[in-house]
Short mmCIF file of C-alpha atoms and ligand atoms in Angstrom, two decimals:
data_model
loop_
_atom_site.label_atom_id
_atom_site.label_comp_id
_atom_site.label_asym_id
_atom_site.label_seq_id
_atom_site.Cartn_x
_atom_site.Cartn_y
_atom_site.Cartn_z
CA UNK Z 1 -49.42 30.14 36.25
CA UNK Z 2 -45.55 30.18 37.31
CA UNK Z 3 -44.58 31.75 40.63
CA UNK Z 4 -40.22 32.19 41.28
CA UNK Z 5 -38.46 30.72 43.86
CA UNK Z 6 -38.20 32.50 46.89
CA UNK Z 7 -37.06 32.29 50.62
CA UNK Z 8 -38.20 35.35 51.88
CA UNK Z 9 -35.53 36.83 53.46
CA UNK Z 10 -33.87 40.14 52.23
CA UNK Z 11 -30.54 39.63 54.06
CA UNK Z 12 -29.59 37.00 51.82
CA UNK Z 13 -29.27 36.57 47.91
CA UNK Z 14 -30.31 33.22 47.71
CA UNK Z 15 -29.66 33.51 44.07
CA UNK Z 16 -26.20 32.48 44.37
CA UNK Z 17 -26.90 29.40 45.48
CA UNK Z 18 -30.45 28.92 44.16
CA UNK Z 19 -30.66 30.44 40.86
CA UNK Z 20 -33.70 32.35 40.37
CA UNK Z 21 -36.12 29.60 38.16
CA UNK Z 22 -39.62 29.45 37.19
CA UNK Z 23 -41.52 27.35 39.36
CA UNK Z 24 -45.40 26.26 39.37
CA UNK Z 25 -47.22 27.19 42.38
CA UNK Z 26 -46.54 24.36 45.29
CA UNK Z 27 -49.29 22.41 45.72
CA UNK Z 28 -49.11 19.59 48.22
CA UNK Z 29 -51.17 16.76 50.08
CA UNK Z 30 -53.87 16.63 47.14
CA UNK Z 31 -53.94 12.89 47.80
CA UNK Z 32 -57.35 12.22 50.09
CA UNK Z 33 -56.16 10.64 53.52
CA UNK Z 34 -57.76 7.91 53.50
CA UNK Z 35 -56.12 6.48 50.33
CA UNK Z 36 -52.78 6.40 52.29
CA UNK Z 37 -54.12 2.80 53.37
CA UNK Z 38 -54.03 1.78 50.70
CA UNK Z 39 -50.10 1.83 50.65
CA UNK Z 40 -49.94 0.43 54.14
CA UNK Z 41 -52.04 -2.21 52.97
CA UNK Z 42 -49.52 -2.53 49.64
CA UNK Z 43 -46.35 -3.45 52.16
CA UNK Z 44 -46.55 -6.83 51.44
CA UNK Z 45 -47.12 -6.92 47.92
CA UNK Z 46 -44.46 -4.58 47.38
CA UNK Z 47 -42.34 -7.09 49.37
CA UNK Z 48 -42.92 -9.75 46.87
CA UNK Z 49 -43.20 -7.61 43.31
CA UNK Z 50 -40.88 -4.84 43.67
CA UNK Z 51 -38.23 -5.74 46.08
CA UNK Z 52 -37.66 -8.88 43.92
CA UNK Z 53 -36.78 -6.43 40.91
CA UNK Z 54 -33.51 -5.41 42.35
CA UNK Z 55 -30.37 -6.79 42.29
CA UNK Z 56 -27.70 -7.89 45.43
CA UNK Z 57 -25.26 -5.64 45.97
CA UNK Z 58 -22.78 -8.69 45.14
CA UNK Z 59 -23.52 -8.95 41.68
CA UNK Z 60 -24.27 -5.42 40.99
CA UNK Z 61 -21.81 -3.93 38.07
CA UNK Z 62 -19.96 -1.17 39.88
CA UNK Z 63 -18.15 2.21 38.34
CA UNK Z 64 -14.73 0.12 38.53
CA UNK Z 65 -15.48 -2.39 36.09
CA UNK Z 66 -16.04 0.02 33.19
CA UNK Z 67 -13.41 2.41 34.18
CA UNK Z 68 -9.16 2.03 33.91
CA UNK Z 69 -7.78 0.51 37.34
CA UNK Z 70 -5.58 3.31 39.24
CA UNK Z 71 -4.07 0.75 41.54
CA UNK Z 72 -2.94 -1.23 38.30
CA UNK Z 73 0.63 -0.82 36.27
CA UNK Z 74 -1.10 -0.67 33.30
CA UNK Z 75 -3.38 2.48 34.17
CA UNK Z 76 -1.56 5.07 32.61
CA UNK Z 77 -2.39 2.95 29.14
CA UNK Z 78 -5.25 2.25 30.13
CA UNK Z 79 -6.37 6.15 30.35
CA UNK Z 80 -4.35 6.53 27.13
CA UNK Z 81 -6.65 4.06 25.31
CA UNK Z 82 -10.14 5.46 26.73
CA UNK Z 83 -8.68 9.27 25.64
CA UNK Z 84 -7.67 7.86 21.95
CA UNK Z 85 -11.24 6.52 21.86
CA UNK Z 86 -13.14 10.00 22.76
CA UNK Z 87 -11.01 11.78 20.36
CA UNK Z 88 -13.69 10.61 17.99
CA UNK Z 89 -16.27 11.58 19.80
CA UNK Z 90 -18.37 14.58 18.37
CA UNK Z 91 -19.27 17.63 20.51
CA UNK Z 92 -22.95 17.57 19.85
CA UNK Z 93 -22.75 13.98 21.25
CA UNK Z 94 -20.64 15.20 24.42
CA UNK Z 95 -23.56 17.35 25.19
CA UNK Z 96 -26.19 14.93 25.23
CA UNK Z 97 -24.31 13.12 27.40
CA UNK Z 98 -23.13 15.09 29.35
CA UNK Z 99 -26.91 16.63 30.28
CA UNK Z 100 -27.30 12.95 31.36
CA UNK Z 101 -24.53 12.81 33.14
CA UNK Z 102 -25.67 15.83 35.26
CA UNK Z 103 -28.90 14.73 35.56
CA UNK Z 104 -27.93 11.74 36.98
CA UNK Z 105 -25.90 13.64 39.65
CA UNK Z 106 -28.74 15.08 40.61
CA UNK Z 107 -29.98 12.41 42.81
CA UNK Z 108 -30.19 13.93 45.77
CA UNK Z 109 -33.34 15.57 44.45
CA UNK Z 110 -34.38 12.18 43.29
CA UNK Z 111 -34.66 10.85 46.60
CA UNK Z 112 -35.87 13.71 48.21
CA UNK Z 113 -38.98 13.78 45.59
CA UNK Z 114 -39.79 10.45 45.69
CA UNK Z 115 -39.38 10.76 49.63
CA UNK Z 116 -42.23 13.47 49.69
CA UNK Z 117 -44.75 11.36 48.56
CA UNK Z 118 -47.13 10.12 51.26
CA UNK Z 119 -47.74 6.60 52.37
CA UNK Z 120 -44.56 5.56 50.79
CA UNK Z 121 -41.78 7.60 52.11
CA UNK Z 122 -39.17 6.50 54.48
CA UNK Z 123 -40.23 8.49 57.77
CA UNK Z 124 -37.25 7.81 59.31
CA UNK Z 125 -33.72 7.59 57.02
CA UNK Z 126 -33.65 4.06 58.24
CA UNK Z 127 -37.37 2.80 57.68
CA UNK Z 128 -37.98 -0.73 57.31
CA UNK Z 129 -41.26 -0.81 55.45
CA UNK Z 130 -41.07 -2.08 51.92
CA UNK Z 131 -41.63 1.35 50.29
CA UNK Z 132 -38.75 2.91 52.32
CA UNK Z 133 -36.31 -0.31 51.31
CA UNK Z 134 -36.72 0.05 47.74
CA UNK Z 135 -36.36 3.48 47.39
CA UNK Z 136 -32.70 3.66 49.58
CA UNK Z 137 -32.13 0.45 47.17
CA UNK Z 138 -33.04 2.37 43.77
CA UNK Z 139 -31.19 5.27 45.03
CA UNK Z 140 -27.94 3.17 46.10
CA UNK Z 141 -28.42 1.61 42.21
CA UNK Z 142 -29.22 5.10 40.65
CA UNK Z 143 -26.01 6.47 42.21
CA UNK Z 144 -23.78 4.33 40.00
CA UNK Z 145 -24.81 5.78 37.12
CA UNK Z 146 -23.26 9.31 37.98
CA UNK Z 147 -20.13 7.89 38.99
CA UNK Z 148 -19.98 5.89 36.10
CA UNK Z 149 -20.58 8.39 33.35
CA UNK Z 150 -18.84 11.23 35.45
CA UNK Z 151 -15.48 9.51 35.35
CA UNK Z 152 -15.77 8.76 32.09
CA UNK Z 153 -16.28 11.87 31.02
CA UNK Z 154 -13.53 13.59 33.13
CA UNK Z 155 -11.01 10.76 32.29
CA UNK Z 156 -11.88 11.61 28.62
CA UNK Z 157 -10.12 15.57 28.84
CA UNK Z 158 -13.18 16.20 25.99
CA UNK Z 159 -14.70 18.28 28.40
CA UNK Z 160 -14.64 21.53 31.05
CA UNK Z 161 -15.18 19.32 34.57
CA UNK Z 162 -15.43 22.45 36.14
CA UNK Z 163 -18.58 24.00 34.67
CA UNK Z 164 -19.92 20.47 34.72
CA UNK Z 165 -19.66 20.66 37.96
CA UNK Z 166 -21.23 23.89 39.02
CA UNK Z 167 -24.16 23.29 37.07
CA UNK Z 168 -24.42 19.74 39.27
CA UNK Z 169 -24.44 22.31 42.24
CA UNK Z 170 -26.73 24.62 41.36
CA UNK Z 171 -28.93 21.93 40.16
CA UNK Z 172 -29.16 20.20 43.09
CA UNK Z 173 -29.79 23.80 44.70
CA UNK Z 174 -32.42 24.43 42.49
CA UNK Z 175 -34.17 20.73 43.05
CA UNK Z 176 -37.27 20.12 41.16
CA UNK Z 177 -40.65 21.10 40.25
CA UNK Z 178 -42.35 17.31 39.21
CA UNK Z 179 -46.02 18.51 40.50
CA UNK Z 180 -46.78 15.50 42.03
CA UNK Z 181 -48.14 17.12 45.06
CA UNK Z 182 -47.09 14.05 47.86
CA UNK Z 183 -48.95 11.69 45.85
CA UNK Z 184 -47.62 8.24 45.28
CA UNK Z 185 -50.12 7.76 42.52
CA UNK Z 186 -48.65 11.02 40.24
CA UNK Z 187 -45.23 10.10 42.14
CA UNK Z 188 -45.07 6.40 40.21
CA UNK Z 189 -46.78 7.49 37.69
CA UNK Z 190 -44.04 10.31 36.90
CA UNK Z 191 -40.93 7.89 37.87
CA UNK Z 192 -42.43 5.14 35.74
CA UNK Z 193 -42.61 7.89 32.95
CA UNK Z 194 -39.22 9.37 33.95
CA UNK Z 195 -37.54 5.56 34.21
CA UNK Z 196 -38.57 4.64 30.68
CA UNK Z 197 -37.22 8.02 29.33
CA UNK Z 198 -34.45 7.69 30.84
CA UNK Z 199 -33.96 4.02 29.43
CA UNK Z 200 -34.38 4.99 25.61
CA UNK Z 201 -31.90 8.18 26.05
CA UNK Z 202 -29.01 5.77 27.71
CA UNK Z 203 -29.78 3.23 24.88
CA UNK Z 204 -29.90 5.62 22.16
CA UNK Z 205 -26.20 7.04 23.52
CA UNK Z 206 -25.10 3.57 23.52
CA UNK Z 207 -26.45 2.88 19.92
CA UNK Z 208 -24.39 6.22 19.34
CA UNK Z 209 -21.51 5.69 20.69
CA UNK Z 210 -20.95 2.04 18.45
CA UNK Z 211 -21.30 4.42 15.85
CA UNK Z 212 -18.90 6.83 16.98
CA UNK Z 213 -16.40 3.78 17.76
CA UNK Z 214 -16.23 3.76 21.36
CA UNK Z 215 -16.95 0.55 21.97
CA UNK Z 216 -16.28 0.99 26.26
CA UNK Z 217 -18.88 4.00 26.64
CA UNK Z 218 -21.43 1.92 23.98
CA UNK Z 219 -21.19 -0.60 27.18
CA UNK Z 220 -21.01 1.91 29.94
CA UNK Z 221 -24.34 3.58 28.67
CA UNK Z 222 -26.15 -0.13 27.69
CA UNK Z 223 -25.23 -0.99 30.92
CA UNK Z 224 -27.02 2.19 32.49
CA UNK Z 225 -30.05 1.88 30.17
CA UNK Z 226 -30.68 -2.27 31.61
CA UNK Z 227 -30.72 -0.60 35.37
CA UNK Z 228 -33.36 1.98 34.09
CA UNK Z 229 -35.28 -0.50 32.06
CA UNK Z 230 -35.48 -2.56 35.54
CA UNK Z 231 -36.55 0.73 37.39
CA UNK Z 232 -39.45 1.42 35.22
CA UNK Z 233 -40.75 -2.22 35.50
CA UNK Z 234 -40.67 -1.71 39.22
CA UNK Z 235 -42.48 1.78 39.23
CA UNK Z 236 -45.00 0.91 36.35
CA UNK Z 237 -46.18 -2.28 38.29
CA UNK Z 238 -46.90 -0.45 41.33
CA UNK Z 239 -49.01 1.95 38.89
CA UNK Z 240 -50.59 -1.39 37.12
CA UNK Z 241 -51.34 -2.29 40.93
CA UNK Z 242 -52.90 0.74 41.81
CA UNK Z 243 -55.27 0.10 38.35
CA UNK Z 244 -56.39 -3.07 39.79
CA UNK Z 245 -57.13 -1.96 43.24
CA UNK Z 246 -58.56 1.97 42.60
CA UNK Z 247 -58.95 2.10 38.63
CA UNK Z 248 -60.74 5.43 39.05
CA UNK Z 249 -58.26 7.63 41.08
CA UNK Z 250 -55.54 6.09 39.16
CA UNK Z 251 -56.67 6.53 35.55
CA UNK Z 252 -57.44 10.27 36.58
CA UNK Z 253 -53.89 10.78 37.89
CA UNK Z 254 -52.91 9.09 34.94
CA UNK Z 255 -54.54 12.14 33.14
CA UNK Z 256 -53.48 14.66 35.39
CA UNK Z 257 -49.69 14.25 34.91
CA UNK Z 258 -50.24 13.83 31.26
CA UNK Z 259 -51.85 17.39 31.36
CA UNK Z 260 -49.39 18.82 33.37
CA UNK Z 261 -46.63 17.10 30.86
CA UNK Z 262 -43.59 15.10 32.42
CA UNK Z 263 -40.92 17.71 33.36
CA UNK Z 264 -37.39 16.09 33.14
CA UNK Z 265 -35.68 15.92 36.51
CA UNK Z 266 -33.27 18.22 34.99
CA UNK Z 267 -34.97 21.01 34.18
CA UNK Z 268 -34.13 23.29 36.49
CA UNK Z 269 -30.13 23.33 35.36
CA UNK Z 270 -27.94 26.13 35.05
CA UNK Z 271 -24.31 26.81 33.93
CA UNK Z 272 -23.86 29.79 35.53
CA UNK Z 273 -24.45 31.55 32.18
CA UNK Z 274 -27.05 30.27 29.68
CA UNK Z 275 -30.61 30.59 31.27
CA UNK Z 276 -31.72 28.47 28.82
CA UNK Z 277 -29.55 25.34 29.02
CA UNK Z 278 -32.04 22.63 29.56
CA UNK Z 279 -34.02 23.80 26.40
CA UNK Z 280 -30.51 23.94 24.39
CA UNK Z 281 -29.54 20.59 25.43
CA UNK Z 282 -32.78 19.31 24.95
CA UNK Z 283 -32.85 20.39 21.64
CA UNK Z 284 -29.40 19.11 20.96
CA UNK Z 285 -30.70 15.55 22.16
CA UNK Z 286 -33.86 15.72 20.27
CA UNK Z 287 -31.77 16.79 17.16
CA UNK Z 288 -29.40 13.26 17.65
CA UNK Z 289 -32.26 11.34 18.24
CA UNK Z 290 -31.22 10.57 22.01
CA UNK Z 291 -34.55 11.36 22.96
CA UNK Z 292 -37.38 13.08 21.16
CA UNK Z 293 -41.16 14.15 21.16
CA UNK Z 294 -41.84 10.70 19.38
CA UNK Z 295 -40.53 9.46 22.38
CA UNK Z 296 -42.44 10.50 24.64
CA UNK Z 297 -45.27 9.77 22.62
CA UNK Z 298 -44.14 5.81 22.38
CA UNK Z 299 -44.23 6.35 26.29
CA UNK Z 300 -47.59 7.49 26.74
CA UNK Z 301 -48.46 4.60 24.42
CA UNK Z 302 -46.51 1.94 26.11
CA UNK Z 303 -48.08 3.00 29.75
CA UNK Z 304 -51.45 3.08 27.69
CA UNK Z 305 -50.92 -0.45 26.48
CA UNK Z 306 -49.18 -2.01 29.48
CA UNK Z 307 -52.04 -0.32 32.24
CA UNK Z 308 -54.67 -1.93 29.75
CA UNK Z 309 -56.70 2.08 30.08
CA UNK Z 310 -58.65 1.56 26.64
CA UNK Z 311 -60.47 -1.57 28.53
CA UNK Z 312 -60.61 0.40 31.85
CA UNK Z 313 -64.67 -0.43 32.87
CA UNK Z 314 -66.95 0.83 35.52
CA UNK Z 315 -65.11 3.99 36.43
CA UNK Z 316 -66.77 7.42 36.95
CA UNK Z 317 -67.76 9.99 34.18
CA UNK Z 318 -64.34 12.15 34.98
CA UNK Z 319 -62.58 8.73 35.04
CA UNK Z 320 -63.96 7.87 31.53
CA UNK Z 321 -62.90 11.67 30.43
CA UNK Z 322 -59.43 11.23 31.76
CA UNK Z 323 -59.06 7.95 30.23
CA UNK Z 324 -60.29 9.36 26.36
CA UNK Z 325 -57.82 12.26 27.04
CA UNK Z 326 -54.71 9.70 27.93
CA UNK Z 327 -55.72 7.36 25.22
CA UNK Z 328 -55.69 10.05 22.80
CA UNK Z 329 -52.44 11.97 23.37
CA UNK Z 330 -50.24 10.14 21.46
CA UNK Z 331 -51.25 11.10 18.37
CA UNK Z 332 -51.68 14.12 19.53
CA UNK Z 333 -48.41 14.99 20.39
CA UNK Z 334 -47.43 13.38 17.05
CA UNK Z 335 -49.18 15.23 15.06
CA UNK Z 336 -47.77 18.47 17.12
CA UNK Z 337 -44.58 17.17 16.54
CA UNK Z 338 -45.09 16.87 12.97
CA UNK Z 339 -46.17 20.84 12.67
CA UNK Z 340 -43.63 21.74 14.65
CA UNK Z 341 -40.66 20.27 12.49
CA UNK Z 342 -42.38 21.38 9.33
CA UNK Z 343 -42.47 24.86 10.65
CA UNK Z 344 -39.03 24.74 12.12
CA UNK Z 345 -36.33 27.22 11.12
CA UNK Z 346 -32.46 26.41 10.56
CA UNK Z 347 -31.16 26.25 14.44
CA UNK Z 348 -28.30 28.10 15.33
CA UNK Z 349 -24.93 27.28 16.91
CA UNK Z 350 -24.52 27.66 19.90
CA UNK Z 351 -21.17 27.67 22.85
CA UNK Z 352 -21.36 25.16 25.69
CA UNK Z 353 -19.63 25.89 28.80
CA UNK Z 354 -19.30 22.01 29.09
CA UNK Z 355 -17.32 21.67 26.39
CA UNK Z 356 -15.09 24.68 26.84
CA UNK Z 357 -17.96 27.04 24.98
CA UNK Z 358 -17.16 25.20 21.60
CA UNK Z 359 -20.77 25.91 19.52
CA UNK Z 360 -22.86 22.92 18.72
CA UNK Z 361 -26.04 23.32 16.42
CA UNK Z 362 -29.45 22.82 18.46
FE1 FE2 P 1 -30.16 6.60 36.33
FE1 FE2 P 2 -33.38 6.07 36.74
#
């Protein structure tokens, strides 16, 4: 069942600011109290496993490096260069990337998610437990991956930085509907998920971009796609944690997200104009193989494989149903896939505000 958002009051149309979305109903605190120990009692593990997987700020690639130098003489060629480049670039490639682009801006929401979960989140802005470190950390890495693609993109003149923009506004308006219910063990289990995805789309518009001869944005989005590969080994390591320590509660969250299905962050986003823009540019990325339903089946195999569920003993009898269901799904969705592309008609164009409402097939 889907419920709207709403804030109640009549004096204000909210809906300027928070576009009216379908939401699931808001369920929260589903994770049993006394399990929040077991994050407390995590702290120092997470000192030693996950802290360790970020980087120093001092050797951290920054926006600047990938980007033409405005305090250099040679700028103006610079910008001439990167525009010469994009000319090549083909719309239906622009607006994959740029629905990763915005989704990256969106990390506001990011935080704030990941900062609802209980046990883990940083109580405080300035917290000092392990939990509350690496997520300011991931954020302060995440946030480079905005900048980065977002001044590409405008420095490119390819496409309207204006709508891009609004729909980065009302998306962080809108926020995000994850179902994870403050629980760090849906909470990882959705980031580790969400990191991976995240990886193979920035690696597929690298492997894209060679193609299209833009050498510069083939580096740009590599570059993006190592920092997300590194993010998901964090995440899924707290998950493989969680195995060792409370197999039974974890393999049943496991299940639980599956069931509900990952959401992308994203998929709240709106132009303005097309209620429908997440499925269109989803369909546009599935259609350039930037990321597909055979995806996120190799996902739900790889967190499969790496959790070692198929050898999961001694759990209880829902445990043992949750773990056939999550051991099963891949093919299932495979096979779904399969049905669904032999029963699939010719898409239609469509316009893009993002790229000045020039149509791109879905
Ligand atoms: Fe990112
Ligand atoms: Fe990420």
């Amino acid at each position: 069942m889907a419920s709207t958002l709403s804030c109640g009051s009549k004096n204000v149309n909210y809906e300027t600011f928070v576009p009216r979305r379908e939401v699931h109903p808001q369920v929260t605190h589903s994770m049993p109290a006394e399990k929040i120990e077991i994050f407390k009692s995590l702290e120092w593990w997470a000192e030693k496993n996950i802290l360790t997987l970020l980087k120093p700020v001092e050797t951290c690639w920054q926006a600047q490096d990938f980007l033409p130098d405005p305090a250099s003489d040679g700028f103006y060629e610079q910008v001439r260069e990167l525009r010469e480049r994009a000319k090549e670039i083909p719309d239906d490639y622009l607006v994959a990337l740029v629905g990763d682009m915005i989704t990256e801006e969106a990390l506001p929401t990011y935080q704030t998610m990941i900062n609802t979960a209980d046990g883990v989140r940083d109580e405080t802005g300035a917290s000092l437990t392990s939990w509350a470190i690496w997520t300011r950390a991931w954020t302060a890495e995440e946030n480079r991956h905005g900048d980065l693609l977002n001044k590409y993109l405008y420095l490119t003149g390819r496409v309207d930085m204006r709508q891009i923009e609004k729909t980065i506004q009302y998306l962080i308006g809108s926020g995000m509907d994850p179902r994870t219910e403050n629980s760090p063990y849906l909470g990882f289990i959705y980031t580790s998920f969400q990191e991976r995805a995240t990886f193979i789309s920035h690696g597929n518009t690298a492997r894209l971009a060679k193609q299209h001869g833009d050498i510069n944005l083939a580096k740009i989005c590599g570059t993006i796609a190592s920092d997300e590969k590194r993010h998901a080994t964090a995440y899924t390591k707290v998950i493989e944690k969680l195995f060792e320590i409370d197999p039974d509660e974890t393999v049943k969250a496991f299940a639980e997200m599956m069931r509900k299905k990952i959401t992308m962050p994203a998929h709240l986003m709106y132009d303005g104009r097309d209620d429908n823009l997440f499925d269109h540019f989803s369909a546009v990325a599935q259609r350039l193989g930037v990321y597909t339903a055979n995806d996120y089946a190799d996902i739900v195999d790889f967190l499969v494989e790496t959790w070692k569920v198929k050898e999961l003993t001694g759990i209880s009898a829902e445990g043992r149903k949750a773990q056939d269901f999550v051991c099963g799904l891949p093919a299932r969705v495979r096979k779904l896939e399969e049905r669904a592309q032999a029963t699939a008609k010719e898409a239609p164009n469509i316009p893009f505000t993002w790229i000045f409402d020039r149509h791109v097939k879905l």
